[in-house]
């Protein structure tokens, strides 16, 4: 995926592409995609909906919503994460929404502060429920960079609608932390590299993209552990997948949490600001992409073990 910085470099091209036919966007991704619109805050909002071949209108199906990075687009995220490919195999719907002007209002207060993206996601879910048989207990969200920050905000404000969350190369704005009071325990998966040069592992002031002061990854993990009253941590060994890159993945699983929630951290030593296992991510710009794991598959494995109670 071409994330934050490349999105800024190419923002003119991106915004021109956003003006093209949404049907054309969907067509570039293959069959079973539908370009859809809804109205929220008197704005026209757009998303792509993928319906897998095994969809049966009589059977409720899980829904995964994927949020693109800053100054990029839903098409870019779809092409790099390929959730729709996994959807055919595993049987779930996929929605790829588009942000206003390429940025989500993720709670940092630095981009689109007047845009109600949390409300948009609620409207998006209802819009999809009107046309597909969605299992309301199995709705999941994931995202990269600015999209990962948006996942954190949704965990704070929409845990009554969403069963589990996956945030890649994102964090939480420090200004959101004191306001984050989810209505129920949150199952959260984090994937991040200490060498991420865009969203720093150590937190503090972001120097790139939309900026803002953010939590460190260890502080974010501890935040969700406290919210969920987790009591147990163990490192989980990863089987060798045969990939010979220069990254190393450590998985820390936090359990003993309320209502069977859990927190999971994938630490990608030697990685970059990337979607692990994804395609089209230029190392010269965003750093190395670890192929030791596939963030799409790991997210789904995490998601399918959680449902709203």
Short mmCIF file of the C-alpha atoms (twelve columns), coordinates in Angstrom:
data_MODEL
# 
_entry.id   MODEL 
# 
loop_
_atom_site.group_PDB 
_atom_site.id 
_atom_site.type_symbol 
_atom_site.label_atom_id 
_atom_site.label_alt_id 
_atom_site.label_comp_id 
_atom_site.label_asym_id 
_atom_site.label_seq_id 
_atom_site.Cartn_x 
_atom_site.Cartn_y 
_atom_site.Cartn_z 
_atom_site.pdbx_PDB_model_num 
ATOM 1   C CA . UNK A 1   0.000   0.000   0.000   1 
ATOM 2   C CA . UNK A 2   1.092   3.531   -0.635  1 
ATOM 3   C CA . UNK A 3   0.457   5.197   2.678   1 
ATOM 4   C CA . UNK A 4   0.670   8.599   4.220   1 
ATOM 5   C CA . UNK A 5   3.710   10.216  2.638   1 
ATOM 6   C CA . UNK A 6   3.171   8.871   -0.851  1 
ATOM 7   C CA . UNK A 7   -0.456  9.864   -0.522  1 
ATOM 8   C CA . UNK A 8   0.683   13.418  0.177   1 
ATOM 9   C CA . UNK A 9   3.080   13.371  -2.774  1 
ATOM 10  C CA . UNK A 10  0.383   12.095  -5.069  1 
ATOM 11  C CA . UNK A 11  -2.597  13.834  -3.480  1 
ATOM 12  C CA . UNK A 12  -3.343  15.762  -6.653  1 
ATOM 13  C CA . UNK A 13  -3.536  12.550  -8.631  1 
ATOM 14  C CA . UNK A 14  -5.577  10.880  -5.902  1 
ATOM 15  C CA . UNK A 15  -8.143  13.657  -5.785  1 
ATOM 16  C CA . UNK A 16  -8.456  13.648  -9.571  1 
ATOM 17  C CA . UNK A 17  -9.122  9.927   -9.419  1 
ATOM 18  C CA . UNK A 18  -11.790 10.483  -6.767  1 
ATOM 19  C CA . UNK A 19  -13.674 12.533  -9.310  1 
ATOM 20  C CA . UNK A 20  -13.854 9.650   -11.775 1 
ATOM 21  C CA . UNK A 21  -16.676 7.172   -12.002 1 
ATOM 22  C CA . UNK A 22  -17.004 4.989   -8.899  1 
ATOM 23  C CA . UNK A 23  -18.105 2.187   -11.159 1 
ATOM 24  C CA . UNK A 24  -14.729 2.408   -12.853 1 
ATOM 25  C CA . UNK A 25  -13.023 2.210   -9.431  1 
ATOM 26  C CA . UNK A 26  -14.979 -0.919  -8.580  1 
ATOM 27  C CA . UNK A 27  -14.257 -2.446  -11.980 1 
ATOM 28  C CA . UNK A 28  -10.498 -2.199  -11.415 1 
ATOM 29  C CA . UNK A 29  -10.872 -4.480  -8.397  1 
ATOM 30  C CA . UNK A 30  -12.727 -7.272  -10.155 1 
ATOM 31  C CA . UNK A 31  -16.223 -8.779  -10.003 1 
ATOM 32  C CA . UNK A 32  -18.655 -8.712  -7.064  1 
ATOM 33  C CA . UNK A 33  -17.805 -5.110  -6.132  1 
ATOM 34  C CA . UNK A 34  -20.484 -2.444  -5.910  1 
ATOM 35  C CA . UNK A 35  -19.901 1.319   -5.655  1 
ATOM 36  C CA . UNK A 36  -22.364 2.853   -3.214  1 
ATOM 37  C CA . UNK A 37  -23.197 6.234   -1.721  1 
ATOM 38  C CA . UNK A 38  -25.066 7.490   1.315   1 
ATOM 39  C CA . UNK A 39  -25.819 10.910  2.761   1 
ATOM 40  C CA . UNK A 40  -24.430 11.915  6.147   1 
ATOM 41  C CA . UNK A 41  -24.091 15.449  7.543   1 
ATOM 42  C CA . UNK A 42  -25.511 16.671  4.244   1 
ATOM 43  C CA . UNK A 43  -22.448 15.207  2.550   1 
ATOM 44  C CA . UNK A 44  -22.333 12.436  -0.009  1 
ATOM 45  C CA . UNK A 45  -20.203 9.627   1.383   1 
ATOM 46  C CA . UNK A 46  -18.901 6.780   -0.716  1 
ATOM 47  C CA . UNK A 47  -17.846 3.195   -0.177  1 
ATOM 48  C CA . UNK A 48  -17.122 0.007   -2.046  1 
ATOM 49  C CA . UNK A 49  -18.985 -3.136  -1.016  1 
ATOM 50  C CA . UNK A 50  -17.701 -6.614  -1.806  1 
ATOM 51  C CA . UNK A 51  -20.128 -9.530  -1.684  1 
ATOM 52  C CA . UNK A 52  -18.422 -12.948 -1.737  1 
ATOM 53  C CA . UNK A 53  -19.573 -15.645 -4.097  1 
ATOM 54  C CA . UNK A 54  -20.822 -17.817 -1.247  1 
ATOM 55  C CA . UNK A 55  -23.209 -15.125 0.043   1 
ATOM 56  C CA . UNK A 56  -26.648 -16.589 0.814   1 
ATOM 57  C CA . UNK A 57  -29.392 -14.069 1.511   1 
ATOM 58  C CA . UNK A 58  -30.958 -16.459 4.029   1 
ATOM 59  C CA . UNK A 59  -27.801 -16.673 6.169   1 
ATOM 60  C CA . UNK A 60  -26.402 -13.745 8.208   1 
ATOM 61  C CA . UNK A 61  -22.810 -12.992 7.190   1 
ATOM 62  C CA . UNK A 62  -19.996 -11.173 9.060   1 
ATOM 63  C CA . UNK A 63  -18.922 -7.730  7.851   1 
ATOM 64  C CA . UNK A 64  -15.362 -6.341  7.804   1 
ATOM 65  C CA . UNK A 65  -14.906 -2.581  7.291   1 
ATOM 66  C CA . UNK A 66  -11.433 -1.439  6.189   1 
ATOM 67  C CA . UNK A 67  -10.141 2.131   6.587   1 
ATOM 68  C CA . UNK A 68  -7.449  3.462   4.259   1 
ATOM 69  C CA . UNK A 69  -4.461  5.571   5.310   1 
ATOM 70  C CA . UNK A 70  -4.275  9.360   5.166   1 
ATOM 71  C CA . UNK A 71  -4.398  11.007  1.734   1 
ATOM 72  C CA . UNK A 72  -4.950  7.672   0.009   1 
ATOM 73  C CA . UNK A 73  -8.198  5.924   -0.960  1 
ATOM 74  C CA . UNK A 74  -10.354 2.870   -0.467  1 
ATOM 75  C CA . UNK A 75  -9.181  1.459   -3.804  1 
ATOM 76  C CA . UNK A 76  -5.534  1.673   -2.698  1 
ATOM 77  C CA . UNK A 77  -6.315  -0.091  0.577   1 
ATOM 78  C CA . UNK A 78  -8.352  -2.766  -1.168  1 
ATOM 79  C CA . UNK A 79  -5.509  -3.509  -3.584  1 
ATOM 80  C CA . UNK A 80  -2.893  -3.827  -0.851  1 
ATOM 81  C CA . UNK A 81  -4.844  -5.628  1.877   1 
ATOM 82  C CA . UNK A 82  -6.948  -7.870  -0.395  1 
ATOM 83  C CA . UNK A 83  -9.548  -8.571  2.278   1 
ATOM 84  C CA . UNK A 84  -11.986 -9.367  -0.536  1 
ATOM 85  C CA . UNK A 85  -9.832  -12.296 -1.661  1 
ATOM 86  C CA . UNK A 86  -9.975  -13.776 1.828   1 
ATOM 87  C CA . UNK A 87  -13.712 -13.025 1.967   1 
ATOM 88  C CA . UNK A 88  -14.379 -15.498 -0.831  1 
ATOM 89  C CA . UNK A 89  -12.554 -18.212 1.071   1 
ATOM 90  C CA . UNK A 90  -13.881 -17.456 4.557   1 
ATOM 91  C CA . UNK A 91  -17.329 -16.044 3.839   1 
ATOM 92  C CA . UNK A 92  -17.679 -12.422 4.935   1 
ATOM 93  C CA . UNK A 93  -18.735 -9.099  3.431   1 
ATOM 94  C CA . UNK A 94  -16.159 -6.316  3.004   1 
ATOM 95  C CA . UNK A 95  -16.750 -2.562  2.934   1 
ATOM 96  C CA . UNK A 96  -14.037 -0.107  1.938   1 
ATOM 97  C CA . UNK A 97  -15.230 3.447   2.773   1 
ATOM 98  C CA . UNK A 98  -13.635 6.677   1.577   1 
ATOM 99  C CA . UNK A 99  -12.711 9.568   3.865   1 
ATOM 100 C CA . UNK A 100 -13.513 13.208  3.128   1 
ATOM 101 C CA . UNK A 101 -10.491 14.713  1.339   1 
ATOM 102 C CA . UNK A 102 -8.512  11.575  2.144   1 
ATOM 103 C CA . UNK A 103 -8.424  11.991  5.953   1 
ATOM 104 C CA . UNK A 104 -10.422 10.389  8.763   1 
ATOM 105 C CA . UNK A 105 -11.424 12.440  11.805  1 
ATOM 106 C CA . UNK A 106 -9.696  9.994   14.120  1 
ATOM 107 C CA . UNK A 107 -9.815  11.971  17.373  1 
ATOM 108 C CA . UNK A 108 -6.481  13.759  17.123  1 
ATOM 109 C CA . UNK A 109 -8.296  16.959  16.157  1 
ATOM 110 C CA . UNK A 110 -5.808  17.682  13.381  1 
ATOM 111 C CA . UNK A 111 -7.730  16.695  10.236  1 
ATOM 112 C CA . UNK A 112 -11.389 17.241  9.353   1 
ATOM 113 C CA . UNK A 113 -12.421 18.060  12.953  1 
ATOM 114 C CA . UNK A 114 -15.951 18.956  11.821  1 
ATOM 115 C CA . UNK A 115 -16.540 15.688  9.972   1 
ATOM 116 C CA . UNK A 116 -18.579 13.108  11.904  1 
ATOM 117 C CA . UNK A 117 -16.825 9.941   10.793  1 
ATOM 118 C CA . UNK A 118 -18.074 7.927   13.777  1 
ATOM 119 C CA . UNK A 119 -21.637 8.741   12.769  1 
ATOM 120 C CA . UNK A 120 -20.778 7.964   9.164   1 
ATOM 121 C CA . UNK A 121 -19.658 4.465   10.141  1 
ATOM 122 C CA . UNK A 122 -22.942 3.913   11.998  1 
ATOM 123 C CA . UNK A 123 -24.846 5.033   8.889   1 
ATOM 124 C CA . UNK A 124 -22.620 2.846   6.719   1 
ATOM 125 C CA . UNK A 125 -23.440 -0.232  8.778   1 
ATOM 126 C CA . UNK A 126 -27.169 0.505   8.582   1 
ATOM 127 C CA . UNK A 127 -26.922 1.129   4.846   1 
ATOM 128 C CA . UNK A 128 -25.309 -2.258  4.298   1 
ATOM 129 C CA . UNK A 129 -27.821 -3.981  6.576   1 
ATOM 130 C CA . UNK A 130 -30.587 -2.653  4.326   1 
ATOM 131 C CA . UNK A 131 -29.217 -4.507  1.304   1 
ATOM 132 C CA . UNK A 132 -27.366 -7.507  2.756   1 
ATOM 133 C CA . UNK A 133 -28.044 -10.011 5.518   1 
ATOM 134 C CA . UNK A 134 -25.370 -8.827  7.985   1 
ATOM 135 C CA . UNK A 135 -24.766 -10.677 11.240  1 
ATOM 136 C CA . UNK A 136 -25.033 -7.793  13.760  1 
ATOM 137 C CA . UNK A 137 -22.937 -9.685  16.311  1 
ATOM 138 C CA . UNK A 138 -19.995 -10.075 13.908  1 
ATOM 139 C CA . UNK A 139 -19.066 -6.645  12.565  1 
ATOM 140 C CA . UNK A 140 -15.329 -5.850  12.579  1 
ATOM 141 C CA . UNK A 141 -13.117 -2.885  11.669  1 
ATOM 142 C CA . UNK A 142 -9.512  -2.622  10.558  1 
ATOM 143 C CA . UNK A 143 -7.268  0.099   9.177   1 
ATOM 144 C CA . UNK A 144 -3.770  1.349   8.439   1 
ATOM 145 C CA . UNK A 145 -2.101  4.569   9.618   1 
ATOM 146 C CA . UNK A 146 -4.818  7.282   9.759   1 
ATOM 147 C CA . UNK A 147 -7.239  4.390   9.292   1 
ATOM 148 C CA . UNK A 148 -5.654  2.638   12.279  1 
ATOM 149 C CA . UNK A 149 -6.186  5.771   14.368  1 
ATOM 150 C CA . UNK A 150 -9.820  5.731   13.214  1 
ATOM 151 C CA . UNK A 151 -10.115 2.152   14.443  1 
ATOM 152 C CA . UNK A 152 -9.024  3.356   17.887  1 
ATOM 153 C CA . UNK A 153 -11.685 6.061   17.918  1 
ATOM 154 C CA . UNK A 154 -14.361 3.554   16.933  1 
ATOM 155 C CA . UNK A 155 -13.217 1.281   19.760  1 
ATOM 156 C CA . UNK A 156 -13.830 4.176   22.141  1 
ATOM 157 C CA . UNK A 157 -17.223 5.190   20.774  1 
ATOM 158 C CA . UNK A 158 -18.783 2.257   18.892  1 
ATOM 159 C CA . UNK A 159 -17.975 -0.886  20.870  1 
ATOM 160 C CA . UNK A 160 -21.728 -1.576  21.096  1 
ATOM 161 C CA . UNK A 161 -21.767 -2.103  17.315  1 
ATOM 162 C CA . UNK A 162 -18.349 -3.607  16.582  1 
ATOM 163 C CA . UNK A 163 -17.117 -6.936  17.916  1 
ATOM 164 C CA . UNK A 164 -13.340 -6.614  17.389  1 
ATOM 165 C CA . UNK A 165 -10.750 -4.152  16.125  1 
ATOM 166 C CA . UNK A 166 -7.466  -4.402  14.201  1 
ATOM 167 C CA . UNK A 167 -5.141  -1.388  13.998  1 
ATOM 168 C CA . UNK A 168 -2.007  -1.484  11.822  1 
ATOM 169 C CA . UNK A 169 0.703   1.207   12.018  1 
ATOM 170 C CA . UNK A 170 -1.641  3.481   13.954  1 
ATOM 171 C CA . UNK A 171 -2.074  4.686   17.514  1 
ATOM 172 C CA . UNK A 172 -4.381  6.919   19.570  1 
ATOM 173 C CA . UNK A 173 -4.197  10.675  20.007  1 
ATOM 174 C CA . UNK A 174 -3.414  11.688  23.592  1 
ATOM 175 C CA . UNK A 175 -6.402  14.039  23.484  1 
ATOM 176 C CA . UNK A 176 -8.719  11.067  22.870  1 
ATOM 177 C CA . UNK A 177 -7.501  8.967   25.793  1 
ATOM 178 C CA . UNK A 178 -9.344  10.808  28.621  1 
ATOM 179 C CA . UNK A 179 -12.556 10.772  26.571  1 
ATOM 180 C CA . UNK A 180 -12.338 7.091   25.653  1 
ATOM 181 C CA . UNK A 181 -14.940 5.212   27.676  1 
ATOM 182 C CA . UNK A 182 -16.221 2.248   25.666  1 
ATOM 183 C CA . UNK A 183 -19.569 0.835   26.714  1 
ATOM 184 C CA . UNK A 184 -18.136 -2.681  26.943  1 
ATOM 185 C CA . UNK A 185 -14.786 -4.496  26.809  1 
ATOM 186 C CA . UNK A 186 -12.848 -4.112  23.561  1 
ATOM 187 C CA . UNK A 187 -10.979 -6.872  21.736  1 
ATOM 188 C CA . UNK A 188 -8.048  -5.074  20.102  1 
ATOM 189 C CA . UNK A 189 -5.267  -6.315  17.832  1 
ATOM 190 C CA . UNK A 190 -2.286  -4.031  17.180  1 
ATOM 191 C CA . UNK A 191 0.429   -4.468  14.548  1 
ATOM 192 C CA . UNK A 192 3.324   -2.012  14.687  1 
ATOM 193 C CA . UNK A 193 7.047   -1.703  14.050  1 
ATOM 194 C CA . UNK A 194 9.482   0.104   16.382  1 
ATOM 195 C CA . UNK A 195 11.136  1.362   13.177  1 
ATOM 196 C CA . UNK A 196 7.961   3.032   11.860  1 
ATOM 197 C CA . UNK A 197 9.109   6.525   10.818  1 
ATOM 198 C CA . UNK A 198 5.610   7.940   10.383  1 
ATOM 199 C CA . UNK A 199 3.739   6.812   13.508  1 
ATOM 200 C CA . UNK A 200 6.530   6.504   16.104  1 
ATOM 201 C CA . UNK A 201 6.479   3.492   18.426  1 
ATOM 202 C CA . UNK A 202 7.607   5.727   21.300  1 
ATOM 203 C CA . UNK A 203 4.668   8.113   20.804  1 
ATOM 204 C CA . UNK A 204 4.899   11.861  21.303  1 
ATOM 205 C CA . UNK A 205 4.528   14.470  18.589  1 
ATOM 206 C CA . UNK A 206 4.068   13.137  15.065  1 
ATOM 207 C CA . UNK A 207 6.278   14.957  12.573  1 
ATOM 208 C CA . UNK A 208 4.551   13.741  9.419   1 
ATOM 209 C CA . UNK A 209 1.064   13.552  7.996   1 
ATOM 210 C CA . UNK A 210 -1.757  15.060  10.047  1 
ATOM 211 C CA . UNK A 211 0.511   15.320  13.092  1 
ATOM 212 C CA . UNK A 212 -0.734  15.480  16.661  1 
ATOM 213 C CA . UNK A 213 0.485   14.079  19.960  1 
ATOM 214 C CA . UNK A 214 0.007   10.325  20.244  1 
ATOM 215 C CA . UNK A 215 0.339   7.476   22.725  1 
ATOM 216 C CA . UNK A 216 3.318   5.152   22.509  1 
ATOM 217 C CA . UNK A 217 2.496   1.603   21.462  1 
ATOM 218 C CA . UNK A 218 3.313   0.198   24.947  1 
ATOM 219 C CA . UNK A 219 1.055   2.851   26.506  1 
ATOM 220 C CA . UNK A 220 -1.730  1.999   24.070  1 
ATOM 221 C CA . UNK A 221 -1.457  -1.694  24.923  1 
ATOM 222 C CA . UNK A 222 -1.557  -0.869  28.625  1 
ATOM 223 C CA . UNK A 223 -4.558  1.426   28.080  1 
ATOM 224 C CA . UNK A 224 -6.640  -1.381  26.584  1 
ATOM 225 C CA . UNK A 225 -5.402  -3.893  29.135  1 
ATOM 226 C CA . UNK A 226 -6.650  -1.628  31.910  1 
ATOM 227 C CA . UNK A 227 -9.976  -0.981  30.187  1 
ATOM 228 C CA . UNK A 228 -10.495 -4.726  29.801  1 
ATOM 229 C CA . UNK A 229 -9.076  -5.694  33.229  1 
ATOM 230 C CA . UNK A 230 -6.657  -8.134  31.578  1 
ATOM 231 C CA . UNK A 231 -4.515  -10.155 33.974  1 
ATOM 232 C CA . UNK A 232 -2.369  -12.515 31.883  1 
ATOM 233 C CA . UNK A 233 0.314   -11.942 29.219  1 
ATOM 234 C CA . UNK A 234 2.159   -14.545 27.224  1 
ATOM 235 C CA . UNK A 235 4.315   -14.485 24.126  1 
ATOM 236 C CA . UNK A 236 2.987   -16.697 21.372  1 
ATOM 237 C CA . UNK A 237 5.525   -18.344 19.029  1 
ATOM 238 C CA . UNK A 238 4.972   -17.886 15.312  1 
ATOM 239 C CA . UNK A 239 5.497   -20.813 12.961  1 
ATOM 240 C CA . UNK A 240 8.193   -20.190 10.345  1 
ATOM 241 C CA . UNK A 241 6.495   -19.401 7.041   1 
ATOM 242 C CA . UNK A 242 9.740   -19.665 5.084   1 
ATOM 243 C CA . UNK A 243 10.017  -15.965 4.267   1 
ATOM 244 C CA . UNK A 244 13.640  -14.788 4.435   1 
ATOM 245 C CA . UNK A 245 13.337  -11.061 5.045   1 
ATOM 246 C CA . UNK A 246 15.127  -9.087  7.745   1 
ATOM 247 C CA . UNK A 247 12.155  -8.691  10.054  1 
ATOM 248 C CA . UNK A 248 11.287  -10.507 13.255  1 
ATOM 249 C CA . UNK A 249 7.767   -10.780 14.642  1 
ATOM 250 C CA . UNK A 250 6.968   -11.130 18.335  1 
ATOM 251 C CA . UNK A 251 3.365   -11.744 19.391  1 
ATOM 252 C CA . UNK A 252 2.172   -10.794 22.871  1 
ATOM 253 C CA . UNK A 253 -1.291  -11.994 23.874  1 
ATOM 254 C CA . UNK A 254 -3.060  -10.456 26.860  1 
ATOM 255 C CA . UNK A 255 -5.834  -12.552 28.366  1 
ATOM 256 C CA . UNK A 256 -7.873  -13.013 31.497  1 
ATOM 257 C CA . UNK A 257 -9.880  -9.998  30.319  1 
ATOM 258 C CA . UNK A 258 -13.518 -9.159  30.985  1 
ATOM 259 C CA . UNK A 259 -16.183 -10.871 28.886  1 
ATOM 260 C CA . UNK A 260 -13.643 -12.937 26.919  1 
ATOM 261 C CA . UNK A 261 -12.098 -9.840  25.365  1 
ATOM 262 C CA . UNK A 262 -8.373  -9.834  24.583  1 
ATOM 263 C CA . UNK A 263 -5.531  -7.595  23.472  1 
ATOM 264 C CA . UNK A 264 -2.965  -8.789  20.941  1 
ATOM 265 C CA . UNK A 265 0.269   -7.046  19.887  1 
ATOM 266 C CA . UNK A 266 2.370   -7.997  16.865  1 
ATOM 267 C CA . UNK A 267 5.742   -6.261  17.185  1 
ATOM 268 C CA . UNK A 268 7.511   -6.134  13.810  1 
ATOM 269 C CA . UNK A 269 11.220  -5.552  14.441  1 
ATOM 270 C CA . UNK A 270 12.897  -4.319  11.268  1 
ATOM 271 C CA . UNK A 271 9.622   -3.338  9.623   1 
ATOM 272 C CA . UNK A 272 8.261   -0.018  8.422   1 
ATOM 273 C CA . UNK A 273 5.032   1.935   8.070   1 
ATOM 274 C CA . UNK A 274 3.426   -0.890  6.147   1 
ATOM 275 C CA . UNK A 275 0.730   -3.545  5.995   1 
ATOM 276 C CA . UNK A 276 2.597   -6.820  6.658   1 
ATOM 277 C CA . UNK A 277 2.136   -9.274  3.828   1 
ATOM 278 C CA . UNK A 278 0.675   -6.574  1.592   1 
ATOM 279 C CA . UNK A 279 1.662   -5.569  -1.914  1 
ATOM 280 C CA . UNK A 280 2.747   -2.352  -3.624  1 
ATOM 281 C CA . UNK A 281 4.468   -0.764  -0.622  1 
ATOM 282 C CA . UNK A 282 7.626   1.125   -1.711  1 
ATOM 283 C CA . UNK A 283 10.432  0.469   0.769   1 
ATOM 284 C CA . UNK A 284 12.236  3.682   -0.203  1 
ATOM 285 C CA . UNK A 285 9.316   5.618   1.235   1 
ATOM 286 C CA . UNK A 286 7.612   3.603   3.980   1 
ATOM 287 C CA . UNK A 287 10.338  1.140   4.953   1 
ATOM 288 C CA . UNK A 288 10.480  -2.654  4.736   1 
ATOM 289 C CA . UNK A 289 7.336   -4.764  4.564   1 
ATOM 290 C CA . UNK A 290 7.484   -7.873  6.710   1 
ATOM 291 C CA . UNK A 291 6.323   -10.994 4.924   1 
ATOM 292 C CA . UNK A 292 6.640   -13.104 8.080   1 
ATOM 293 C CA . UNK A 293 2.931   -12.521 8.709   1 
ATOM 294 C CA . UNK A 294 -0.035  -11.465 6.619   1 
ATOM 295 C CA . UNK A 295 -1.957  -8.737  8.457   1 
ATOM 296 C CA . UNK A 296 -5.134  -9.514  6.531   1 
ATOM 297 C CA . UNK A 297 -5.169  -13.170 7.530   1 
ATOM 298 C CA . UNK A 298 -4.097  -12.452 11.114  1 
ATOM 299 C CA . UNK A 299 -6.855  -9.859  11.449  1 
ATOM 300 C CA . UNK A 300 -9.494  -12.318 10.281  1 
ATOM 301 C CA . UNK A 301 -8.225  -15.068 12.595  1 
ATOM 302 C CA . UNK A 302 -8.559  -12.578 15.448  1 
ATOM 303 C CA . UNK A 303 -11.954 -11.308 14.316  1 
ATOM 304 C CA . UNK A 304 -13.656 -14.659 13.908  1 
ATOM 305 C CA . UNK A 305 -12.947 -15.614 17.513  1 
ATOM 306 C CA . UNK A 306 -14.996 -12.647 18.770  1 
ATOM 307 C CA . UNK A 307 -18.651 -11.680 18.585  1 
ATOM 308 C CA . UNK A 308 -20.835 -9.245  20.483  1 
ATOM 309 C CA . UNK A 309 -22.504 -10.792 23.489  1 
# 
